[in-house]
């Protein structure tokens, strides 16, 4: 999965020139432009978004250093519910409408783009594909782990004849359940990061390609909060996956750098993009649709369904209330940001 994540990351970067051609933050052809002032805001954006992304993803990861943020604590469920609301709103309110706008543009041919709701269809297919990847990857690693467990168990059974048969089986069962849950968290965190990377690069390009200070100013604050909240969701998954330090560092770095990289690429092609390019509109729309499907699936299935049906949540009324309020707050705040970004 880690290799797949890297391949997707670089594949997106290779296709960025085409994506950028379809991304424009201009309100009209007569919008005021000021390259010098816009560049200052873009530099501020790179710094603020980089810091906010790193902070957001690191807060849950640092649960070991901050006991209150440990995945075993109730507060962690509250934070994850908030992050799930943010990711859900990102998919429904931010990414999917942008995809619909791109794929229904008047600059695309009516047939087939105007005759079929491609954005919703691609999002649906993407969500189903995510389910398949989720289940097959988890099943594969679970079966692989089980086979390794059988080998270990066979060796222990030879000792069982001399010592205790029941004790060994009980320990093996608990280890197997724990490994299975850990593998699932690892699959979830990597699939989620792929979905986040796609739209993080695209929104970075939108900001980097703009030459209007009036457009960039509200985007800086909105995207800073956007990346911080989204980072908290991803960080929660990474924390539960218990990756090695190197893997955690790579995933954190990938997430933190994607939007600034997008801004940098937007800066590089500011004078050459064409907002009405059919190819660019299609590429952008397809990528955004696929990203929306991944984010919506992950938020509903791997965040909300898993946590809200957790025995700890089911047996604690106060925790349920807190998680529901946190979910609504996260979704509401992220939806509100759509006014500016």
GROMACS .gro file of C-alpha atoms in nm:
model
  341
    1UNK     CA    1   0.000   0.000   0.000
    2UNK     CA    2   0.286   0.240   0.075
    3UNK     CA    3   0.427   0.186  -0.275
    4UNK     CA    4   0.081   0.243  -0.428
    5UNK     CA    5   0.050   0.569  -0.238
    6UNK     CA    6   0.384   0.694  -0.373
    7UNK     CA    7   0.292   0.592  -0.729
    8UNK     CA    8  -0.040   0.778  -0.708
    9UNK     CA    9   0.135   1.085  -0.566
   10UNK     CA   10   0.386   1.110  -0.850
   11UNK     CA   11   0.128   1.014  -1.112
   12UNK     CA   12  -0.084   1.310  -1.005
   13UNK     CA   13   0.218   1.541  -1.028
   14UNK     CA   14   0.288   1.423  -1.384
   15UNK     CA   15  -0.071   1.505  -1.485
   16UNK     CA   16  -0.073   1.840  -1.305
   17UNK     CA   17  -0.008   2.054  -1.614
   18UNK     CA   18  -0.332   1.924  -1.765
   19UNK     CA   19  -0.520   1.969  -1.439
   20UNK     CA   20  -0.392   2.322  -1.394
   21UNK     CA   21  -0.511   2.425  -1.736
   22UNK     CA   22  -0.866   2.379  -1.615
   23UNK     CA   23  -0.824   2.553  -1.281
   24UNK     CA   24  -0.895   2.925  -1.260
   25UNK     CA   25  -0.985   3.137  -0.959
   26UNK     CA   26  -1.084   3.442  -1.162
   27UNK     CA   27  -1.429   3.584  -1.112
   28UNK     CA   28  -1.426   3.753  -1.452
   29UNK     CA   29  -1.191   3.869  -1.726
   30UNK     CA   30  -1.194   4.220  -1.578
   31UNK     CA   31  -1.093   4.113  -1.229
   32UNK     CA   32  -0.814   4.326  -1.081
   33UNK     CA   33  -0.474   4.161  -1.113
   34UNK     CA   34  -0.156   4.246  -0.926
   35UNK     CA   35   0.124   3.991  -0.965
   36UNK     CA   36   0.353   4.144  -0.703
   37UNK     CA   37   0.091   4.167  -0.430
   38UNK     CA   38  -0.054   3.827  -0.525
   39UNK     CA   39   0.292   3.670  -0.495
   40UNK     CA   40   0.324   3.800  -0.136
   41UNK     CA   41  -0.007   3.638  -0.041
   42UNK     CA   42   0.100   3.314  -0.210
   43UNK     CA   43   0.421   3.303  -0.004
   44UNK     CA   44   0.217   3.359   0.311
   45UNK     CA   45  -0.017   3.081   0.198
   46UNK     CA   46   0.268   2.833   0.146
   47UNK     CA   47   0.403   2.898   0.496
   48UNK     CA   48   0.068   2.901   0.679
   49UNK     CA   49  -0.074   2.596   0.500
   50UNK     CA   50   0.249   2.401   0.550
   51UNK     CA   51   0.251   2.473   0.924
   52UNK     CA   52  -0.125   2.412   0.964
   53UNK     CA   53  -0.108   2.082   0.773
   54UNK     CA   54   0.186   1.958   0.979
   55UNK     CA   55   0.023   2.062   1.307
   56UNK     CA   56  -0.312   1.906   1.215
   57UNK     CA   57  -0.169   1.569   1.120
   58UNK     CA   58   0.080   1.563   1.409
   59UNK     CA   59  -0.161   1.639   1.696
   60UNK     CA   60  -0.327   1.293   1.694
   61UNK     CA   61   0.003   1.122   1.610
   62UNK     CA   62   0.160   1.271   1.923
   63UNK     CA   63  -0.094   1.086   2.139
   64UNK     CA   64   0.191   0.892   2.301
   65UNK     CA   65   0.344   1.215   2.425
   66UNK     CA   66   0.005   1.364   2.523
   67UNK     CA   67  -0.191   1.100   2.720
   68UNK     CA   68  -0.524   1.282   2.670
   69UNK     CA   69  -0.491   1.235   2.291
   70UNK     CA   70  -0.418   0.862   2.307
   71UNK     CA   71  -0.649   0.643   2.090
   72UNK     CA   72  -0.754   0.466   2.409
   73UNK     CA   73  -0.906   0.785   2.554
   74UNK     CA   74  -1.262   0.912   2.497
   75UNK     CA   75  -1.129   1.248   2.375
   76UNK     CA   76  -0.980   1.069   2.075
   77UNK     CA   77  -1.330   0.958   1.967
   78UNK     CA   78  -1.449   1.320   1.993
   79UNK     CA   79  -1.159   1.445   1.780
   80UNK     CA   80  -1.214   1.172   1.518
   81UNK     CA   81  -1.585   1.255   1.499
   82UNK     CA   82  -1.497   1.619   1.432
   83UNK     CA   83  -1.243   1.513   1.168
   84UNK     CA   84  -1.499   1.281   1.007
   85UNK     CA   85  -1.741   1.573   0.976
   86UNK     CA   86  -1.467   1.779   0.813
   87UNK     CA   87  -1.382   1.506   0.561
   88UNK     CA   88  -1.749   1.437   0.486
   89UNK     CA   89  -1.816   1.807   0.420
   90UNK     CA   90  -1.501   1.827   0.208
   91UNK     CA   91  -1.633   1.553  -0.019
   92UNK     CA   92  -1.994   1.672  -0.044
   93UNK     CA   93  -1.957   2.052  -0.021
   94UNK     CA   94  -1.612   2.131  -0.164
   95UNK     CA   95  -1.492   1.863  -0.404
   96UNK     CA   96  -1.803   1.712  -0.564
   97UNK     CA   97  -1.962   2.050  -0.662
   98UNK     CA   98  -1.630   2.153  -0.823
   99UNK     CA   99  -1.628   1.829  -1.019
  100UNK     CA  100  -1.988   1.885  -1.132
  101UNK     CA  101  -1.903   2.239  -1.242
  102UNK     CA  102  -1.605   2.118  -1.447
  103UNK     CA  103  -1.785   1.830  -1.618
  104UNK     CA  104  -2.095   2.037  -1.702
  105UNK     CA  105  -1.900   2.334  -1.836
  106UNK     CA  106  -2.046   2.494  -2.151
  107UNK     CA  107  -1.700   2.458  -2.305
  108UNK     CA  108  -1.744   2.081  -2.315
  109UNK     CA  109  -1.948   1.909  -2.585
  110UNK     CA  110  -2.311   1.852  -2.497
  111UNK     CA  111  -2.273   1.490  -2.605
  112UNK     CA  112  -2.177   1.308  -2.388
  113UNK     CA  113  -2.094   1.550  -2.103
  114UNK     CA  114  -2.431   1.721  -2.092
  115UNK     CA  115  -2.634   1.402  -2.132
  116UNK     CA  116  -2.514   1.211  -1.827
  117UNK     CA  117  -2.424   1.302  -1.463
  118UNK     CA  118  -2.062   1.192  -1.489
  119UNK     CA  119  -1.946   1.358  -1.166
  120UNK     CA  120  -2.191   1.163  -0.950
  121UNK     CA  121  -2.130   0.843  -1.146
  122UNK     CA  122  -1.751   0.864  -1.111
  123UNK     CA  123  -1.784   0.945  -0.739
  124UNK     CA  124  -2.007   0.639  -0.695
  125UNK     CA  125  -1.766   0.412  -0.883
  126UNK     CA  126  -1.476   0.557  -0.684
  127UNK     CA  127  -1.656   0.483  -0.355
  128UNK     CA  128  -1.724   0.124  -0.464
  129UNK     CA  129  -1.364   0.084  -0.580
  130UNK     CA  130  -1.247   0.212  -0.241
  131UNK     CA  131  -1.467  -0.049  -0.073
  132UNK     CA  132  -1.311  -0.321  -0.287
  133UNK     CA  133  -0.956  -0.205  -0.217
  134UNK     CA  134  -1.043  -0.174   0.152
  135UNK     CA  135  -1.187  -0.525   0.180
  136UNK     CA  136  -0.942  -0.707  -0.049
  137UNK     CA  137  -0.633  -0.544   0.103
  138UNK     CA  138  -0.755  -0.614   0.456
  139UNK     CA  139  -0.846  -0.972   0.362
  140UNK     CA  140  -0.510  -1.029   0.193
  141UNK     CA  141  -0.303  -0.908   0.485
  142UNK     CA  142  -0.530  -1.082   0.735
  143UNK     CA  143  -0.491  -1.416   0.555
  144UNK     CA  144  -0.118  -1.361   0.526
  145UNK     CA  145  -0.100  -1.288   0.898
  146UNK     CA  146  -0.315  -1.593   0.974
  147UNK     CA  147  -0.080  -1.820   0.776
  148UNK     CA  148   0.214  -1.686   0.972
  149UNK     CA  149   0.013  -1.743   1.288
  150UNK     CA  150  -0.051  -2.107   1.194
  151UNK     CA  151   0.321  -2.167   1.165
  152UNK     CA  152   0.381  -2.014   1.507
  153UNK     CA  153   0.087  -2.202   1.650
  154UNK     CA  154   0.214  -2.535   1.517
  155UNK     CA  155   0.543  -2.480   1.694
  156UNK     CA  156   0.364  -2.392   2.015
  157UNK     CA  157   0.144  -2.700   1.995
  158UNK     CA  158   0.451  -2.916   2.028
  159UNK     CA  159   0.515  -2.743   2.358
  160UNK     CA  160   0.147  -2.777   2.449
  161UNK     CA  161   0.190  -3.151   2.488
  162UNK     CA  162   0.431  -3.077   2.769
  163UNK     CA  163   0.282  -2.755   2.906
  164UNK     CA  164  -0.056  -2.581   2.851
  165UNK     CA  165  -0.264  -2.623   2.532
  166UNK     CA  166  -0.539  -2.379   2.620
  167UNK     CA  167  -0.312  -2.090   2.716
  168UNK     CA  168  -0.131  -2.090   2.384
  169UNK     CA  169  -0.453  -2.091   2.180
  170UNK     CA  170  -0.596  -1.803   2.380
  171UNK     CA  171  -0.284  -1.592   2.328
  172UNK     CA  172  -0.273  -1.671   1.957
  173UNK     CA  173  -0.638  -1.571   1.915
  174UNK     CA  174  -0.590  -1.237   2.087
  175UNK     CA  175  -0.278  -1.162   1.885
  176UNK     CA  176  -0.461  -1.251   1.561
  177UNK     CA  177  -0.754  -1.018   1.641
  178UNK     CA  178  -0.518  -0.736   1.733
  179UNK     CA  179  -0.312  -0.779   1.414
  180UNK     CA  180  -0.626  -0.786   1.200
  181UNK     CA  181  -0.752  -0.458   1.346
  182UNK     CA  182  -0.409  -0.297   1.308
  183UNK     CA  183  -0.385  -0.404   0.942
  184UNK     CA  184  -0.728  -0.254   0.874
  185UNK     CA  185  -0.626   0.079   1.024
  186UNK     CA  186  -0.317   0.079   0.803
  187UNK     CA  187  -0.520   0.017   0.489
  188UNK     CA  188  -0.768   0.289   0.589
  189UNK     CA  189  -0.500   0.551   0.656
  190UNK     CA  190  -0.323   0.496   0.323
  191UNK     CA  191  -0.641   0.492   0.112
  192UNK     CA  192  -0.758   0.808   0.288
  193UNK     CA  193  -0.428   0.984   0.221
  194UNK     CA  194  -0.452   0.903  -0.151
  195UNK     CA  195  -0.796   1.068  -0.164
  196UNK     CA  196  -0.674   1.373   0.028
  197UNK     CA  197  -0.359   1.414  -0.183
  198UNK     CA  198  -0.560   1.440  -0.506
  199UNK     CA  199  -0.775   1.736  -0.409
  200UNK     CA  200  -0.506   1.901  -0.191
  201UNK     CA  201  -0.283   1.939  -0.497
  202UNK     CA  202  -0.573   2.072  -0.706
  203UNK     CA  203  -0.677   2.339  -0.454
  204UNK     CA  204  -0.311   2.440  -0.420
  205UNK     CA  205  -0.292   2.489  -0.795
  206UNK     CA  206  -0.607   2.703  -0.785
  207UNK     CA  207  -0.443   2.940  -0.541
  208UNK     CA  208  -0.104   2.940  -0.714
  209UNK     CA  209  -0.251   3.012  -1.059
  210UNK     CA  210  -0.449   3.315  -0.945
  211UNK     CA  211  -0.308   3.665  -0.988
  212UNK     CA  212  -0.584   3.842  -0.799
  213UNK     CA  213  -0.507   3.948  -0.438
  214UNK     CA  214  -0.883   3.986  -0.383
  215UNK     CA  215  -0.932   3.616  -0.463
  216UNK     CA  216  -0.624   3.491  -0.275
  217UNK     CA  217  -0.679   3.674   0.057
  218UNK     CA  218  -0.984   3.475   0.175
  219UNK     CA  219  -0.841   3.154   0.027
  220UNK     CA  220  -0.531   3.173   0.248
  221UNK     CA  221  -0.728   3.163   0.573
  222UNK     CA  222  -0.989   2.918   0.443
  223UNK     CA  223  -0.735   2.667   0.308
  224UNK     CA  224  -0.523   2.694   0.623
  225UNK     CA  225  -0.817   2.585   0.838
  226UNK     CA  226  -0.918   2.333   0.571
  227UNK     CA  227  -0.579   2.158   0.579
  228UNK     CA  228  -0.554   2.173   0.959
  229UNK     CA  229  -0.889   2.000   1.015
  230UNK     CA  230  -0.829   1.747   0.739
  231UNK     CA  231  -0.487   1.673   0.885
  232UNK     CA  232  -0.648   1.588   1.218
  233UNK     CA  233  -0.862   1.326   1.048
  234UNK     CA  234  -0.567   1.170   0.869
  235UNK     CA  235  -0.351   1.192   1.181
  236UNK     CA  236  -0.612   1.003   1.380
  237UNK     CA  237  -0.598   0.715   1.132
  238UNK     CA  238  -0.218   0.714   1.129
  239UNK     CA  239  -0.210   0.707   1.510
  240UNK     CA  240  -0.439   0.404   1.524
  241UNK     CA  241  -0.239   0.227   1.252
  242UNK     CA  242   0.076   0.237   1.470
  243UNK     CA  243   0.316   0.268   1.179
  244UNK     CA  244   0.689   0.275   1.235
  245UNK     CA  245   0.845   0.619   1.280
  246UNK     CA  246   0.979   0.630   0.923
  247UNK     CA  247   0.638   0.553   0.770
  248UNK     CA  248   0.468   0.811   0.993
  249UNK     CA  249   0.723   1.073   0.887
  250UNK     CA  250   0.672   0.996   0.515
  251UNK     CA  251   0.290   1.009   0.537
  252UNK     CA  252   0.301   1.331   0.741
  253UNK     CA  253   0.545   1.487   0.492
  254UNK     CA  254   0.334   1.385   0.192
  255UNK     CA  255   0.021   1.542   0.337
  256UNK     CA  256   0.197   1.859   0.454
  257UNK     CA  257   0.367   1.925   0.119
  258UNK     CA  258   0.091   1.847  -0.133
  259UNK     CA  259  -0.090   2.183  -0.118
  260UNK     CA  260   0.233   2.392  -0.114
  261UNK     CA  261   0.358   2.186  -0.410
  262UNK     CA  262   0.031   2.262  -0.589
  263UNK     CA  263   0.080   2.633  -0.519
  264UNK     CA  264   0.433   2.614  -0.657
  265UNK     CA  265   0.318   2.445  -0.978
  266UNK     CA  266   0.038   2.700  -1.011
  267UNK     CA  267   0.298   2.977  -0.986
  268UNK     CA  268   0.506   2.813  -1.257
  269UNK     CA  269   0.227   2.799  -1.516
  270UNK     CA  270   0.030   3.113  -1.424
  271UNK     CA  271   0.078   3.267  -1.768
  272UNK     CA  272   0.005   2.954  -1.971
  273UNK     CA  273  -0.312   2.798  -1.834
  274UNK     CA  274  -0.643   2.805  -2.019
  275UNK     CA  275  -0.948   2.780  -1.796
  276UNK     CA  276  -1.168   2.674  -2.087
  277UNK     CA  277  -0.954   2.387  -2.214
  278UNK     CA  278  -1.184   2.081  -2.262
  279UNK     CA  279  -0.906   1.836  -2.178
  280UNK     CA  280  -0.820   2.025  -1.860
  281UNK     CA  281  -1.184   2.049  -1.751
  282UNK     CA  282  -1.232   1.675  -1.800
  283UNK     CA  283  -0.912   1.579  -1.615
  284UNK     CA  284  -0.991   1.809  -1.325
  285UNK     CA  285  -1.354   1.696  -1.308
  286UNK     CA  286  -1.266   1.326  -1.314
  287UNK     CA  287  -0.998   1.363  -1.046
  288UNK     CA  288  -1.224   1.568  -0.820
  289UNK     CA  289  -1.512   1.321  -0.866
  290UNK     CA  290  -1.290   1.026  -0.777
  291UNK     CA  291  -1.150   1.212  -0.477
  292UNK     CA  292  -1.501   1.298  -0.355
  293UNK     CA  293  -1.606   0.933  -0.373
  294UNK     CA  294  -1.304   0.823  -0.169
  295UNK     CA  295  -1.353   1.091   0.097
  296UNK     CA  296  -1.727   1.030   0.136
  297UNK     CA  297  -1.679   0.654   0.165
  298UNK     CA  298  -1.395   0.686   0.417
  299UNK     CA  299  -1.584   0.938   0.631
  300UNK     CA  300  -1.906   0.735   0.647
  301UNK     CA  301  -1.771   0.380   0.663
  302UNK     CA  302  -1.424   0.384   0.815
  303UNK     CA  303  -1.469   0.682   1.048
  304UNK     CA  304  -1.832   0.719   1.152
  305UNK     CA  305  -1.972   0.366   1.121
  306UNK     CA  306  -1.669   0.205   1.283
  307UNK     CA  307  -1.644   0.450   1.574
  308UNK     CA  308  -2.013   0.513   1.640
  309UNK     CA  309  -2.078   0.136   1.657
  310UNK     CA  310  -1.777   0.078   1.881
  311UNK     CA  311  -1.869  -0.088   2.215
  312UNK     CA  312  -1.718   0.204   2.408
  313UNK     CA  313  -1.936   0.453   2.221
  314UNK     CA  314  -2.247   0.235   2.248
  315UNK     CA  315  -2.208   0.198   2.622
  316UNK     CA  316  -2.145   0.564   2.703
  317UNK     CA  317  -2.430   0.814   2.652
  318UNK     CA  318  -2.215   1.119   2.725
  319UNK     CA  319  -1.954   1.006   2.475
  320UNK     CA  320  -2.226   0.952   2.212
  321UNK     CA  321  -2.361   1.303   2.270
  322UNK     CA  322  -2.016   1.456   2.257
  323UNK     CA  323  -1.926   1.269   1.937
  324UNK     CA  324  -2.250   1.370   1.765
  325UNK     CA  325  -2.202   1.737   1.856
  326UNK     CA  326  -1.839   1.718   1.741
  327UNK     CA  327  -1.947   1.558   1.411
  328UNK     CA  328  -2.203   1.831   1.343
  329UNK     CA  329  -1.954   2.101   1.440
  330UNK     CA  330  -1.685   1.966   1.207
  331UNK     CA  331  -1.923   1.929   0.914
  332UNK     CA  332  -2.078   2.270   0.981
  333UNK     CA  333  -1.750   2.461   1.003
  334UNK     CA  334  -1.611   2.293   0.693
  335UNK     CA  335  -1.933   2.367   0.504
  336UNK     CA  336  -1.910   2.730   0.610
  337UNK     CA  337  -1.561   2.754   0.462
  338UNK     CA  338  -1.714   2.679   0.120
  339UNK     CA  339  -1.823   3.044   0.117
  340UNK     CA  340  -1.460   3.144   0.069
  341UNK     CA  341  -1.288   2.835  -0.071
   0.00000   0.00000   0.00000
